[in-house]
Amino acid sequence: MTTHKREADNQTYHEDIVHIGQVMTRMRLLVGRRLIGRLAVQNVAPGLELSHLDVLDAVRRAETAGEVTVGAIAEILRIDPSRASRIAAEMVTRGVLRRKASQADARRIVVVITALGRKLVAEIKAQKLAVVQGVVQDWPATDVEAFAMLFDRFISGYEQTFLPRKD
């Protein structure tokens, strides 16, 4: 490879990296506006706030490991336990979560997602899939397959960059 060719390849590589960064900024702005979450709330549970969706997602993720306490919600969302408690209480009042005694320790209270909460989770998933499908509907199947693989690889690498180091 000639020096000129290598320099041209390096310039293109640098321009591609800059372009990826610019596209990430555009995506962050779209995701930051939480358009999918807003649609789901509007369709299923008007009056809920976007912070409620964060708690709902935290409960959904945490319940795979067992019972979910308000402390677990606070830890997952990295918020003060008193704030997590207030939001969970609002969601109980709105019928999205319900409190119950722990099966492991009846002195402890846990939260579970109600049927309305599950409907909201399903609506968010449906909205997200509809948006993604709408975006790629005119793409060849091979492009969708390649993008899915590359996007997963990119996000996995991005996650690895910010995981705590185990020294």
Tab-separated table of N, CA and C in Angstrom:
chain	number	residue	atom	x	y	z
A	1	MET	N	0.848	-1.173	0.000
A	1	MET	CA	0.000	0.000	0.000
A	1	MET	C	0.894	1.237	0.000
A	2	THR	N	0.606	2.172	-0.853
A	2	THR	CA	1.413	3.377	-0.936
A	2	THR	C	1.078	4.301	0.233
A	3	THR	N	2.002	5.199	0.520
A	3	THR	CA	1.797	6.176	1.593
A	3	THR	C	0.577	7.032	1.301
A	4	HIS	N	0.412	7.430	0.050
A	4	HIS	CA	-0.738	8.260	-0.334
A	4	HIS	C	-2.063	7.529	-0.077
A	5	LYS	N	-2.106	6.236	-0.439
A	5	LYS	CA	-3.321	5.438	-0.241
A	5	LYS	C	-3.632	5.300	1.252
A	6	ARG	N	-2.592	5.044	2.070
A	6	ARG	CA	-2.775	4.904	3.512
A	6	ARG	C	-3.288	6.207	4.108
A	7	GLU	N	-2.750	7.346	3.692
A	7	GLU	CA	-3.213	8.641	4.196
A	7	GLU	C	-4.665	8.899	3.793
A	8	ALA	N	-5.035	8.545	2.586
A	8	ALA	CA	-6.418	8.708	2.120
A	8	ALA	C	-7.346	7.815	2.936
A	9	ASP	N	-6.922	6.567	3.209
A	9	ASP	CA	-7.724	5.656	4.027
A	9	ASP	C	-7.882	6.197	5.441
A	10	ASN	N	-6.807	6.736	6.017
A	10	ASN	CA	-6.878	7.319	7.357
A	10	ASN	C	-7.812	8.518	7.394
A	11	GLN	N	-7.778	9.345	6.343
A	11	GLN	CA	-8.663	10.507	6.278
A	11	GLN	C	-10.122	10.063	6.208
A	12	THR	N	-10.406	9.075	5.367
A	12	THR	CA	-11.770	8.549	5.248
A	12	THR	C	-12.222	7.944	6.564
A	13	TYR	N	-11.341	7.173	7.208
A	13	TYR	CA	-11.653	6.558	8.499
A	13	TYR	C	-12.005	7.644	9.517
A	14	HIS	N	-11.197	8.686	9.598
A	14	HIS	CA	-11.446	9.790	10.527
A	14	HIS	C	-12.782	10.464	10.217
A	15	GLU	N	-13.057	10.700	8.942
A	15	GLU	CA	-14.328	11.319	8.554
A	15	GLU	C	-15.514	10.428	8.934
A	16	ASP	N	-15.362	9.124	8.800
A	16	ASP	CA	-16.424	8.191	9.185
A	16	ASP	C	-16.672	8.229	10.693
A	17	ILE	N	-15.600	8.294	11.474
A	17	ILE	CA	-15.731	8.373	12.935
A	17	ILE	C	-16.447	9.665	13.321
A	18	VAL	N	-16.084	10.773	12.717
A	18	VAL	CA	-16.750	12.055	12.978
A	18	VAL	C	-18.233	11.948	12.608
A	19	HIS	N	-18.521	11.333	11.472
A	19	HIS	CA	-19.907	11.174	11.022
A	19	HIS	C	-20.712	10.338	12.024
A	20	ILE	N	-20.129	9.244	12.518
A	20	ILE	CA	-20.806	8.418	13.528
A	20	ILE	C	-21.121	9.265	14.761
A	21	GLY	N	-20.170	10.059	15.204
A	21	GLY	CA	-20.396	10.934	16.363
A	21	GLY	C	-21.534	11.915	16.128
A	22	GLN	N	-21.585	12.472	14.930
A	22	GLN	CA	-22.665	13.418	14.608
A	22	GLN	C	-24.025	12.715	14.587
A	23	VAL	N	-24.073	11.529	14.040
A	23	VAL	CA	-25.326	10.768	13.997
A	23	VAL	C	-25.747	10.372	15.409
A	24	MET	N	-24.782	10.022	16.262
A	24	MET	CA	-25.104	9.703	17.655
A	24	MET	C	-25.755	10.895	18.350
A	25	THR	N	-25.286	12.092	18.072
A	25	THR	CA	-25.879	13.289	18.659
A	25	THR	C	-27.325	13.450	18.203
A	26	ARG	N	-27.573	13.236	16.918
A	26	ARG	CA	-28.947	13.329	16.410
A	26	ARG	C	-29.840	12.292	17.082
A	27	MET	N	-29.322	11.080	17.237
A	27	MET	CA	-30.111	10.026	17.875
A	27	MET	C	-30.364	10.351	19.341
A	28	ARG	N	-29.358	10.872	20.035
A	28	ARG	CA	-29.526	11.239	21.445
A	28	ARG	C	-30.634	12.261	21.599
A	29	LEU	N	-30.696	13.218	20.692
A	29	LEU	CA	-31.748	14.235	20.762
A	29	LEU	C	-33.125	13.618	20.557
A	30	LEU	N	-33.236	12.689	19.621
A	30	LEU	CA	-34.521	12.019	19.394
A	30	LEU	C	-34.910	11.149	20.584
A	31	VAL	N	-33.966	10.366	21.078
A	31	VAL	CA	-34.239	9.489	22.215
A	31	VAL	C	-34.516	10.337	23.456
A	32	GLY	N	-33.786	11.425	23.606
A	32	GLY	CA	-33.985	12.320	24.740
A	32	GLY	C	-35.375	12.914	24.789
A	33	ARG	N	-35.980	13.078	23.654
A	33	ARG	CA	-37.352	13.609	23.613
A	33	ARG	C	-38.374	12.541	23.979
A	34	ARG	N	-37.925	11.296	24.001
A	34	ARG	CA	-38.722	10.151	24.432
A	34	ARG	C	-40.059	10.074	23.706
A	35	LEU	N	-39.974	10.179	22.398
A	35	LEU	CA	-41.180	10.195	21.575
A	35	LEU	C	-41.974	8.897	21.686
A	36	ILE	N	-41.301	7.764	21.718
A	36	ILE	CA	-41.993	6.480	21.809
A	36	ILE	C	-42.709	6.361	23.151
A	37	GLY	N	-42.035	6.727	24.219
A	37	GLY	CA	-42.658	6.690	25.543
A	37	GLY	C	-43.865	7.606	25.631
A	38	ARG	N	-43.743	8.771	25.041
A	38	ARG	CA	-44.876	9.710	25.054
A	38	ARG	C	-46.087	9.132	24.322
A	39	LEU	N	-45.845	8.497	23.181
A	39	LEU	CA	-46.943	7.869	22.433
A	39	LEU	C	-47.604	6.771	23.255
A	40	ALA	N	-46.803	5.949	23.892
A	40	ALA	CA	-47.342	4.838	24.676
A	40	ALA	C	-48.184	5.346	25.837
A	41	VAL	N	-47.692	6.345	26.551
A	41	VAL	CA	-48.440	6.911	27.670
A	41	VAL	C	-49.764	7.491	27.169
A	42	GLN	N	-49.691	8.234	26.096
A	42	GLN	CA	-50.893	8.853	25.520
A	42	GLN	C	-51.938	7.790	25.161
A	43	ASN	N	-51.498	6.663	24.604
A	43	ASN	CA	-52.410	5.617	24.156
A	43	ASN	C	-52.949	4.745	25.284
A	44	VAL	N	-52.162	4.513	26.339
A	44	VAL	CA	-52.538	3.534	27.354
A	44	VAL	C	-52.867	4.151	28.707
A	45	ALA	N	-52.077	5.116	29.126
A	45	ALA	CA	-52.232	5.635	30.485
A	45	ALA	C	-52.005	7.145	30.530
A	46	PRO	N	-52.920	7.913	29.921
A	46	PRO	CA	-52.759	9.371	29.959
A	46	PRO	C	-52.627	9.845	31.412
A	47	GLY	N	-51.770	10.801	31.606
A	47	GLY	CA	-51.551	11.315	32.948
A	47	GLY	C	-50.281	10.798	33.590
A	48	LEU	N	-49.764	9.684	33.097
A	48	LEU	CA	-48.481	9.217	33.622
A	48	LEU	C	-47.375	10.135	33.117
A	49	GLU	N	-46.316	10.188	33.875
A	49	GLU	CA	-45.159	10.986	33.476
A	49	GLU	C	-44.076	10.059	32.943
A	50	LEU	N	-43.132	10.616	32.234
A	50	LEU	CA	-42.052	9.805	31.669
A	50	LEU	C	-41.206	9.151	32.758
A	51	SER	N	-41.078	9.804	33.909
A	51	SER	CA	-40.323	9.190	35.009
A	51	SER	C	-40.992	7.900	35.471
A	52	HIS	N	-42.312	7.818	35.306
A	52	HIS	CA	-43.018	6.587	35.650
A	52	HIS	C	-42.574	5.443	34.734
A	53	LEU	N	-42.312	5.765	33.473
A	53	LEU	CA	-41.851	4.731	32.541
A	53	LEU	C	-40.486	4.202	32.950
A	54	ASP	N	-39.636	5.081	33.468
A	54	ASP	CA	-38.320	4.646	33.931
A	54	ASP	C	-38.467	3.651	35.079
A	55	VAL	N	-39.358	3.962	36.013
A	55	VAL	CA	-39.588	3.068	37.149
A	55	VAL	C	-40.181	1.749	36.663
A	56	LEU	N	-41.138	1.830	35.753
A	56	LEU	CA	-41.758	0.627	35.207
A	56	LEU	C	-40.702	-0.271	34.547
A	57	ASP	N	-39.811	0.340	33.779
A	57	ASP	CA	-38.753	-0.426	33.136
A	57	ASP	C	-37.806	-1.026	34.176
A	58	ALA	N	-37.494	-0.266	35.215
A	58	ALA	CA	-36.613	-0.775	36.278
A	58	ALA	C	-37.250	-1.979	36.970
A	59	VAL	N	-38.542	-1.903	37.245
A	59	VAL	CA	-39.234	-3.025	37.888
A	59	VAL	C	-39.230	-4.229	36.952
A	60	ARG	N	-39.523	-4.006	35.690
A	60	ARG	CA	-39.559	-5.094	34.704
A	60	ARG	C	-38.201	-5.797	34.630
A	61	ARG	N	-37.131	-5.013	34.614
A	61	ARG	CA	-35.791	-5.617	34.538
A	61	ARG	C	-35.417	-6.326	35.833
A	62	ALA	N	-35.741	-5.698	36.974
A	62	ALA	CA	-35.347	-6.252	38.273
A	62	ALA	C	-36.139	-7.503	38.631
A	63	GLU	N	-37.379	-7.617	38.156
A	63	GLU	CA	-38.200	-8.762	38.548
A	63	GLU	C	-37.673	-10.083	37.990
A	64	THR	N	-36.801	-10.024	37.003
A	64	THR	CA	-36.220	-11.264	36.483
A	64	THR	C	-35.304	-11.917	37.517
A	65	ALA	N	-34.806	-11.108	38.466
A	65	ALA	CA	-33.923	-11.625	39.508
A	65	ALA	C	-34.671	-11.942	40.796
A	66	GLY	N	-35.961	-11.657	40.831
A	66	GLY	CA	-36.741	-11.925	42.042
A	66	GLY	C	-37.622	-10.751	42.407
A	67	GLU	N	-37.924	-10.664	43.685
A	67	GLU	CA	-38.814	-9.606	44.171
A	67	GLU	C	-38.147	-8.237	44.038
A	68	VAL	N	-38.988	-7.228	43.818
A	68	VAL	CA	-38.473	-5.880	43.571
A	68	VAL	C	-38.892	-4.955	44.712
A	69	THR	N	-37.907	-4.369	45.348
A	69	THR	CA	-38.170	-3.381	46.404
A	69	THR	C	-37.958	-1.980	45.853
A	70	VAL	N	-38.430	-1.001	46.602
A	70	VAL	CA	-38.200	0.386	46.213
A	70	VAL	C	-36.702	0.685	46.226
A	71	GLY	N	-35.984	0.066	47.141
A	71	GLY	CA	-34.531	0.240	47.179
A	71	GLY	C	-33.861	-0.249	45.900
A	72	ALA	N	-34.350	-1.363	45.359
A	72	ALA	CA	-33.796	-1.877	44.100
A	72	ALA	C	-34.082	-0.904	42.965
A	73	ILE	N	-35.278	-0.327	42.957
A	73	ILE	CA	-35.630	0.666	41.928
A	73	ILE	C	-34.680	1.852	42.013
A	74	ALA	N	-34.471	2.343	43.220
A	74	ALA	CA	-33.577	3.489	43.420
A	74	ALA	C	-32.171	3.176	42.932
A	75	GLU	N	-31.705	1.975	43.230
A	75	GLU	CA	-30.353	1.583	42.820
A	75	GLU	C	-30.241	1.497	41.298
A	76	ILE	N	-31.218	0.878	40.662
A	76	ILE	CA	-31.183	0.732	39.208
A	76	ILE	C	-31.203	2.097	38.525
A	77	LEU	N	-32.051	2.993	39.022
A	77	LEU	CA	-32.194	4.308	38.392
A	77	LEU	C	-31.196	5.339	38.921
A	78	ARG	N	-30.418	4.921	39.928
A	78	ARG	CA	-29.435	5.818	40.555
A	78	ARG	C	-30.098	7.103	41.045
A	79	ILE	N	-31.204	6.914	41.781
A	79	ILE	CA	-31.907	8.045	42.384
A	79	ILE	C	-32.021	7.807	43.880
A	80	ASP	N	-32.360	8.842	44.603
A	80	ASP	CA	-32.539	8.756	46.047
A	80	ASP	C	-33.698	7.808	46.367
A	81	PRO	N	-33.549	6.949	47.371
A	81	PRO	CA	-34.635	6.025	47.717
A	81	PRO	C	-35.961	6.726	48.028
A	82	SER	N	-35.906	7.918	48.634
A	82	SER	CA	-37.161	8.618	48.935
A	82	SER	C	-37.867	9.052	47.647
A	83	ARG	N	-37.092	9.440	46.635
A	83	ARG	CA	-37.699	9.800	45.337
A	83	ARG	C	-38.297	8.554	44.686
A	84	ALA	N	-37.574	7.450	44.727
A	84	ALA	CA	-38.099	6.199	44.168
A	84	ALA	C	-39.387	5.803	44.886
A	85	SER	N	-39.426	5.989	46.183
A	85	SER	CA	-40.617	5.651	46.971
A	85	SER	C	-41.806	6.519	46.562
A	86	ARG	N	-41.565	7.812	46.369
A	86	ARG	CA	-42.661	8.722	45.961
A	86	ARG	C	-43.194	8.346	44.583
A	87	ILE	N	-42.292	8.075	43.650
A	87	ILE	CA	-42.735	7.723	42.294
A	87	ILE	C	-43.486	6.392	42.319
A	88	ALA	N	-42.967	5.409	43.056
A	88	ALA	CA	-43.649	4.114	43.145
A	88	ALA	C	-45.034	4.290	43.755
A	89	ALA	N	-45.141	5.139	44.772
A	89	ALA	CA	-46.446	5.384	45.403
A	89	ALA	C	-47.424	6.000	44.397
A	90	GLU	N	-46.944	6.945	43.579
A	90	GLU	CA	-47.797	7.543	42.538
A	90	GLU	C	-48.272	6.473	41.562
A	91	MET	N	-47.366	5.563	41.214
A	91	MET	CA	-47.711	4.526	40.246
A	91	MET	C	-48.696	3.515	40.841
A	92	VAL	N	-48.597	3.277	42.134
A	92	VAL	CA	-49.570	2.421	42.808
A	92	VAL	C	-50.933	3.095	42.761
A	93	THR	N	-50.969	4.382	43.052
A	93	THR	CA	-52.218	5.142	43.017
A	93	THR	C	-52.844	5.109	41.627
A	94	ARG	N	-52.032	5.124	40.587
A	94	ARG	CA	-52.525	5.134	39.208
A	94	ARG	C	-52.785	3.720	38.659
A	95	GLY	N	-52.494	2.706	39.467
A	95	GLY	CA	-52.811	1.341	39.072
A	95	GLY	C	-51.799	0.659	38.170
A	96	VAL	N	-50.614	1.224	38.068
A	96	VAL	CA	-49.576	0.648	37.207
A	96	VAL	C	-48.725	-0.358	37.982
A	97	LEU	N	-48.523	-0.092	39.254
A	97	LEU	CA	-47.824	-1.001	40.164
A	97	LEU	C	-48.764	-1.311	41.329
A	98	ARG	N	-48.451	-2.402	42.012
A	98	ARG	CA	-49.159	-2.663	43.265
A	98	ARG	C	-48.147	-3.149	44.279
A	99	ARG	N	-48.442	-2.854	45.533
A	99	ARG	CA	-47.584	-3.302	46.629
A	99	ARG	C	-48.103	-4.635	47.139
A	100	LYS	N	-47.172	-5.445	47.607
A	100	LYS	CA	-47.566	-6.691	48.259
A	100	LYS	C	-46.466	-7.099	49.227
A	101	ALA	N	-46.817	-7.973	50.149
A	101	ALA	CA	-45.837	-8.473	51.109
A	101	ALA	C	-44.893	-9.441	50.396
A	102	SER	N	-43.661	-9.384	50.784
A	102	SER	CA	-42.655	-10.283	50.216
A	102	SER	C	-42.979	-11.726	50.578
A	103	GLN	N	-42.774	-12.624	49.650
A	103	GLN	CA	-42.947	-14.049	49.923
A	103	GLN	C	-41.800	-14.568	50.789
A	104	ALA	N	-40.637	-13.929	50.673
A	104	ALA	CA	-39.463	-14.359	51.422
A	104	ALA	C	-39.450	-13.811	52.849
A	105	ASP	N	-39.999	-12.605	53.033
A	105	ASP	CA	-39.996	-11.953	54.343
A	105	ASP	C	-41.236	-11.061	54.415
A	106	ALA	N	-42.259	-11.516	55.100
A	106	ALA	CA	-43.550	-10.810	55.133
A	106	ALA	C	-43.443	-9.403	55.710
A	107	ARG	N	-42.331	-9.085	56.363
A	107	ARG	CA	-42.153	-7.725	56.904
A	107	ARG	C	-41.737	-6.743	55.825
A	108	ARG	N	-41.305	-7.275	54.686
A	108	ARG	CA	-40.800	-6.436	53.599
A	108	ARG	C	-41.888	-6.269	52.540
A	109	ILE	N	-41.978	-5.061	51.995
A	109	ILE	CA	-42.955	-4.759	50.951
A	109	ILE	C	-42.234	-4.724	49.604
A	110	VAL	N	-42.838	-5.348	48.616
A	110	VAL	CA	-42.290	-5.336	47.266
A	110	VAL	C	-43.342	-4.747	46.335
A	111	VAL	N	-42.907	-4.404	45.129
A	111	VAL	CA	-43.841	-3.889	44.124
A	111	VAL	C	-43.862	-4.840	42.940
A	112	VAL	N	-45.023	-4.935	42.322
A	112	VAL	CA	-45.193	-5.764	41.139
A	112	VAL	C	-45.951	-4.960	40.096
A	113	ILE	N	-45.756	-5.317	38.860
A	113	ILE	CA	-46.435	-4.634	37.760
A	113	ILE	C	-47.853	-5.200	37.642
A	114	THR	N	-48.820	-4.307	37.508
A	114	THR	CA	-50.216	-4.711	37.346
A	114	THR	C	-50.507	-5.012	35.876
A	115	ALA	N	-51.739	-5.432	35.617
A	115	ALA	CA	-52.153	-5.677	34.226
A	115	ALA	C	-52.041	-4.397	33.406
A	116	LEU	N	-52.423	-3.260	33.986
A	116	LEU	CA	-52.283	-1.982	33.270
A	116	LEU	C	-50.818	-1.691	32.982
A	117	GLY	N	-49.945	-1.966	33.945
A	117	GLY	CA	-48.510	-1.770	33.737
A	117	GLY	C	-47.972	-2.652	32.629
A	118	ARG	N	-48.406	-3.891	32.593
A	118	ARG	CA	-47.971	-4.810	31.532
A	118	ARG	C	-48.492	-4.349	30.171
A	119	LYS	N	-49.707	-3.819	30.160
A	119	LYS	CA	-50.263	-3.285	28.913
A	119	LYS	C	-49.420	-2.104	28.430
A	120	LEU	N	-48.985	-1.273	29.352
A	120	LEU	CA	-48.141	-0.129	29.001
A	120	LEU	C	-46.787	-0.600	28.472
A	121	VAL	N	-46.188	-1.604	29.113
A	121	VAL	CA	-44.917	-2.159	28.634
A	121	VAL	C	-45.090	-2.712	27.221
A	122	ALA	N	-46.187	-3.437	26.991
A	122	ALA	CA	-46.454	-4.003	25.661
A	122	ALA	C	-46.655	-2.895	24.625
A	123	GLU	N	-47.316	-1.814	25.012
A	123	GLU	CA	-47.542	-0.696	24.089
A	123	GLU	C	-46.226	-0.015	23.728
A	124	ILE	N	-45.360	0.156	24.691
A	124	ILE	CA	-44.053	0.764	24.418
A	124	ILE	C	-43.287	-0.108	23.423
A	125	LYS	N	-43.289	-1.416	23.668
A	125	LYS	CA	-42.598	-2.334	22.765
A	125	LYS	C	-43.209	-2.266	21.369
A	126	ALA	N	-44.534	-2.267	21.281
A	126	ALA	CA	-45.217	-2.207	19.984
A	126	ALA	C	-44.894	-0.905	19.258
A	127	GLN	N	-44.893	0.214	19.988
A	127	GLN	CA	-44.577	1.505	19.377
A	127	GLN	C	-43.144	1.512	18.846
A	128	LYS	N	-42.229	0.986	19.655
A	128	LYS	CA	-40.817	0.958	19.254
A	128	LYS	C	-40.638	0.108	18.000
A	129	LEU	N	-41.250	-1.072	17.985
A	129	LEU	CA	-41.129	-1.946	16.819
A	129	LEU	C	-41.756	-1.307	15.581
A	130	ALA	N	-42.878	-0.628	15.763
A	130	ALA	CA	-43.535	0.034	14.625
A	130	ALA	C	-42.648	1.141	14.059
A	131	VAL	N	-42.012	1.902	14.932
A	131	VAL	CA	-41.133	2.981	14.471
A	131	VAL	C	-39.940	2.396	13.714
A	132	VAL	N	-39.293	1.391	14.300
A	132	VAL	CA	-38.129	0.784	13.641
A	132	VAL	C	-38.544	0.170	12.307
A	133	GLN	N	-39.650	-0.551	12.310
A	133	GLN	CA	-40.113	-1.164	11.065
A	133	GLN	C	-40.426	-0.099	10.017
A	134	GLY	N	-41.026	0.995	10.428
A	134	GLY	CA	-41.322	2.075	9.490
A	134	GLY	C	-40.064	2.683	8.889
A	135	VAL	N	-39.027	2.802	9.701
A	135	VAL	CA	-37.774	3.382	9.223
A	135	VAL	C	-37.102	2.483	8.195
A	136	VAL	N	-37.126	1.169	8.426
A	136	VAL	CA	-36.377	0.255	7.555
A	136	VAL	C	-37.248	-0.450	6.519
A	137	GLN	N	-38.512	-0.066	6.411
A	137	GLN	CA	-39.437	-0.796	5.533
A	137	GLN	C	-39.001	-0.836	4.069
A	138	ASP	N	-38.298	0.172	3.611
A	138	ASP	CA	-37.856	0.195	2.212
A	138	ASP	C	-36.433	-0.332	2.034
A	139	TRP	N	-35.820	-0.790	3.107
A	139	TRP	CA	-34.466	-1.311	3.025
A	139	TRP	C	-34.509	-2.756	2.538
A	140	PRO	N	-33.498	-3.175	1.780
A	140	PRO	CA	-33.395	-4.597	1.455
A	140	PRO	C	-33.183	-5.406	2.741
A	141	ALA	N	-33.699	-6.624	2.767
A	141	ALA	CA	-33.574	-7.482	3.949
A	141	ALA	C	-32.119	-7.660	4.366
A	142	THR	N	-31.219	-7.722	3.406
A	142	THR	CA	-29.797	-7.904	3.741
A	142	THR	C	-29.248	-6.685	4.486
A	143	ASP	N	-29.735	-5.486	4.138
A	143	ASP	CA	-29.313	-4.276	4.844
A	143	ASP	C	-29.837	-4.278	6.277
A	144	VAL	N	-31.092	-4.700	6.458
A	144	VAL	CA	-31.672	-4.761	7.806
A	144	VAL	C	-30.875	-5.752	8.653
A	145	GLU	N	-30.574	-6.903	8.087
A	145	GLU	CA	-29.806	-7.917	8.802
A	145	GLU	C	-28.416	-7.389	9.176
A	146	ALA	N	-27.741	-6.758	8.221
A	146	ALA	CA	-26.396	-6.232	8.478
A	146	ALA	C	-26.442	-5.111	9.516
A	147	PHE	N	-27.425	-4.221	9.402
A	147	PHE	CA	-27.540	-3.115	10.359
A	147	PHE	C	-27.812	-3.649	11.761
A	148	ALA	N	-28.714	-4.628	11.879
A	148	ALA	CA	-29.027	-5.201	13.193
A	148	ALA	C	-27.763	-5.749	13.849
A	149	MET	N	-26.962	-6.473	13.075
A	149	MET	CA	-25.736	-7.055	13.602
A	149	MET	C	-24.711	-5.965	13.963
A	150	LEU	N	-24.534	-5.009	13.077
A	150	LEU	CA	-23.547	-3.950	13.324
A	150	LEU	C	-23.977	-3.012	14.449
A	151	PHE	N	-25.260	-2.691	14.510
A	151	PHE	CA	-25.761	-1.807	15.572
A	151	PHE	C	-25.592	-2.490	16.930
A	152	ASP	N	-25.917	-3.783	16.998
A	152	ASP	CA	-25.721	-4.531	18.236
A	152	ASP	C	-24.242	-4.545	18.625
A	153	ARG	N	-23.380	-4.773	17.663
A	153	ARG	CA	-21.936	-4.795	17.932
A	153	ARG	C	-21.462	-3.422	18.424
A	154	PHE	N	-21.964	-2.359	17.805
A	154	PHE	CA	-21.579	-1.003	18.211
A	154	PHE	C	-22.053	-0.708	19.638
A	155	ILE	N	-23.317	-0.990	19.921
A	155	ILE	CA	-23.861	-0.691	21.250
A	155	ILE	C	-23.187	-1.563	22.307
A	156	SER	N	-22.900	-2.817	21.990
A	156	SER	CA	-22.197	-3.684	22.938
A	156	SER	C	-20.817	-3.122	23.260
A	157	GLY	N	-20.112	-2.651	22.250
A	157	GLY	CA	-18.805	-2.026	22.482
A	157	GLY	C	-18.931	-0.747	23.292
A	158	TYR	N	-19.958	0.018	23.016
A	158	TYR	CA	-20.221	1.259	23.750
A	158	TYR	C	-20.488	0.941	25.221
A	159	GLU	N	-21.314	-0.085	25.473
A	159	GLU	CA	-21.595	-0.498	26.856
A	159	GLU	C	-20.320	-0.936	27.558
A	160	GLN	N	-19.496	-1.710	26.872
A	160	GLN	CA	-18.259	-2.207	27.468
A	160	GLN	C	-17.326	-1.059	27.858
A	161	THR	N	-17.374	0.009	27.085
A	161	THR	CA	-16.532	1.169	27.374
A	161	THR	C	-16.867	1.776	28.731
A	162	PHE	N	-18.139	1.687	29.123
A	162	PHE	CA	-18.573	2.369	30.339
A	162	PHE	C	-18.880	1.429	31.504
A	163	LEU	N	-18.616	0.133	31.335
A	163	LEU	CA	-18.788	-0.789	32.458
A	163	LEU	C	-17.698	-0.528	33.473
A	164	PRO	N	-18.010	-0.733	34.757
A	164	PRO	CA	-16.944	-0.582	35.759
A	164	PRO	C	-15.848	-1.602	35.494
A	165	ARG	N	-14.623	-1.164	35.676
A	165	ARG	CA	-13.483	-2.058	35.460
A	165	ARG	C	-13.314	-2.976	36.674
A	166	LYS	N	-12.992	-4.224	36.363
A	166	LYS	CA	-12.744	-5.206	37.420
A	166	LYS	C	-11.243	-5.434	37.497
A	167	ASP	N	-10.610	-4.698	38.377
A	167	ASP	CA	-9.150	-4.803	38.513
A	167	ASP	C	-8.749	-5.901	39.456
